[in-house]
């Protein structure tokens, strides 16, 4: 059950990560589109401004020495001066008092602009000027003006102006395809709104808005998230771009509603694939859970059966050990010579020690040879001469239990011979037993005494030596006797 819960949690986490990543992708895409849109608007405004400046330059040159005395006939058709500009763009020329001198406006109106910001700025000495968003005084359209100061001999003589409809920005906006509730705008570097789509009722000043207080101070271009637009209150991701060489910032805003639309579309596309996959994985996890429960039930049954077999096996070795001890008791009851009884008891004891080791440990197929030798030596010490000291240096080595009995009988035979023959007439001495690993699959057992030694050639024909020879061959071991300050028995065996 826990696996199903873990898989379900993992699926939920993966799904959550996919949803979060899809949202971040939608936001990143919106940021890129907003920044790209602002740069496109900036490029259009750059071209429009340069075209307007050139048109105003041509008008200035055509006016001659006395702009306030010129007539339409002497200047020529103003439509030609603004021919490179978009349609609905109008040109005006005003005298030093702000009164209309020339215009190509079809209303043929006479305007007085002496009180306007753009005229006052040019009169004050600025060569070029871009106005804020204003109302056209005749047709009530929202427009902005690009104006040029006219002067002769260093004296202000009037102004030339290109009047551009604010809804011209809507044409740029429509090519961007930024989605519903998106916007495009143009803001002067002092914070005043110059143009916008949708066109607002009134111009606003944004100098205290975060675009100017934070983002433009950090970079001339980029994007930011606005919780509410100061123009219409809509939440948007806004891209901004400072137009090179002009006191203007182009902006493009992608509505967060459009971001959510894109996000929902992405989630819908993912869900078409993800939902069947999640359901399939959930079904698989449930099936795996069923299989695991069955496996766990079978494992418990096998573990119980194995434990029963282990207990039975230990009990079997325990009973064999008891039976062998009974055999020893029966041998002691027979009228045999004491030496024969002792030899039989020691040999049976060597076999008994194997079953005792298996019974006392949880390892049924192998035993620790060092521990087995310790028990065997302890048993042999009970019948050894008191003047003979036995020491051992044993490395723990695991051997199969079927090799332990032959090894025990070999050790018993060698030590019994040492007790009998190496120390005659109560002579004191020492017997040292060592066990060491020679290689990962080979070990060496050595029994050394410092007794009187014996004739190896004549002893090889004895029953004890034949027994050692047969047992060594049974376990695949090699052995040798040497004379070295006593007798040295060396057995090399595979492990």
Short mmCIF file of N, CA, C and O in Angstrom, two decimals, residues 12-25 263 267 270 274:
data_model
loop_
_atom_site.label_atom_id
_atom_site.label_comp_id
_atom_site.label_asym_id
_atom_site.label_seq_id
_atom_site.Cartn_x
_atom_site.Cartn_y
_atom_site.Cartn_z
N UNK A 12 1.84 13.07 -8.36
CA UNK A 12 1.34 14.41 -8.03
C UNK A 12 2.47 15.44 -8.06
O UNK A 12 2.29 16.56 -8.56
N UNK A 13 3.63 15.06 -7.54
CA UNK A 13 4.77 15.98 -7.57
C UNK A 13 5.21 16.29 -8.99
O UNK A 13 5.46 17.44 -9.35
N UNK A 14 5.28 15.23 -9.82
CA UNK A 14 5.67 15.43 -11.22
C UNK A 14 4.64 16.30 -11.94
O UNK A 14 4.99 17.21 -12.70
N UNK A 15 3.36 16.00 -11.68
CA UNK A 15 2.30 16.81 -12.31
C UNK A 15 2.40 18.26 -11.85
O UNK A 15 2.25 19.19 -12.65
N UNK A 16 2.64 18.45 -10.54
CA UNK A 16 2.78 19.81 -10.03
C UNK A 16 3.95 20.54 -10.67
O UNK A 16 3.85 21.71 -11.02
N UNK A 17 5.07 19.82 -10.82
CA UNK A 17 6.25 20.43 -11.47
C UNK A 17 5.94 20.78 -12.92
O UNK A 17 6.37 21.84 -13.42
N UNK A 18 5.22 19.88 -13.62
CA UNK A 18 4.86 20.17 -15.01
C UNK A 18 3.96 21.40 -15.10
O UNK A 18 4.14 22.25 -15.99
N UNK A 19 2.99 21.48 -14.17
CA UNK A 19 2.09 22.64 -14.18
C UNK A 19 2.87 23.92 -13.89
O UNK A 19 2.71 24.94 -14.58
N UNK A 20 3.74 23.85 -12.88
CA UNK A 20 4.55 25.03 -12.53
C UNK A 20 5.46 25.43 -13.69
O UNK A 20 5.60 26.61 -14.01
N UNK A 21 6.08 24.41 -14.33
CA UNK A 21 6.96 24.72 -15.46
C UNK A 21 6.16 25.29 -16.63
O UNK A 21 6.64 26.20 -17.32
N UNK A 22 4.96 24.77 -16.84
CA UNK A 22 4.13 25.31 -17.92
C UNK A 22 3.76 26.76 -17.65
O UNK A 22 3.77 27.60 -18.55
N UNK A 23 3.46 27.07 -16.36
CA UNK A 23 3.14 28.45 -16.02
C UNK A 23 4.35 29.35 -16.22
O UNK A 23 4.23 30.45 -16.78
N UNK A 24 5.52 28.87 -15.76
CA UNK A 24 6.73 29.69 -15.94
C UNK A 24 7.05 29.87 -17.43
O UNK A 24 7.51 30.94 -17.85
N UNK A 25 6.82 28.83 -18.23
CA UNK A 25 7.03 28.96 -19.67
C UNK A 25 6.08 30.00 -20.27
O UNK A 25 6.48 30.80 -21.13
N UNK A 263 -1.55 29.57 -20.76
CA UNK A 263 -1.24 28.54 -19.78
C UNK A 263 -2.29 27.44 -19.80
O UNK A 263 -1.98 26.25 -19.81
N UNK A 267 -1.80 23.54 -20.57
CA UNK A 267 -2.21 22.50 -19.64
C UNK A 267 -3.18 21.53 -20.31
O UNK A 267 -3.13 20.31 -20.11
N UNK A 270 -1.17 19.25 -22.45
CA UNK A 270 -0.44 18.27 -21.63
C UNK A 270 -1.40 17.25 -21.04
O UNK A 270 -1.10 16.06 -20.97
N UNK A 274 -1.11 13.51 -20.44
CA UNK A 274 -0.72 13.19 -19.06
C UNK A 274 -1.79 12.42 -18.30
O UNK A 274 -1.47 11.49 -17.55
#
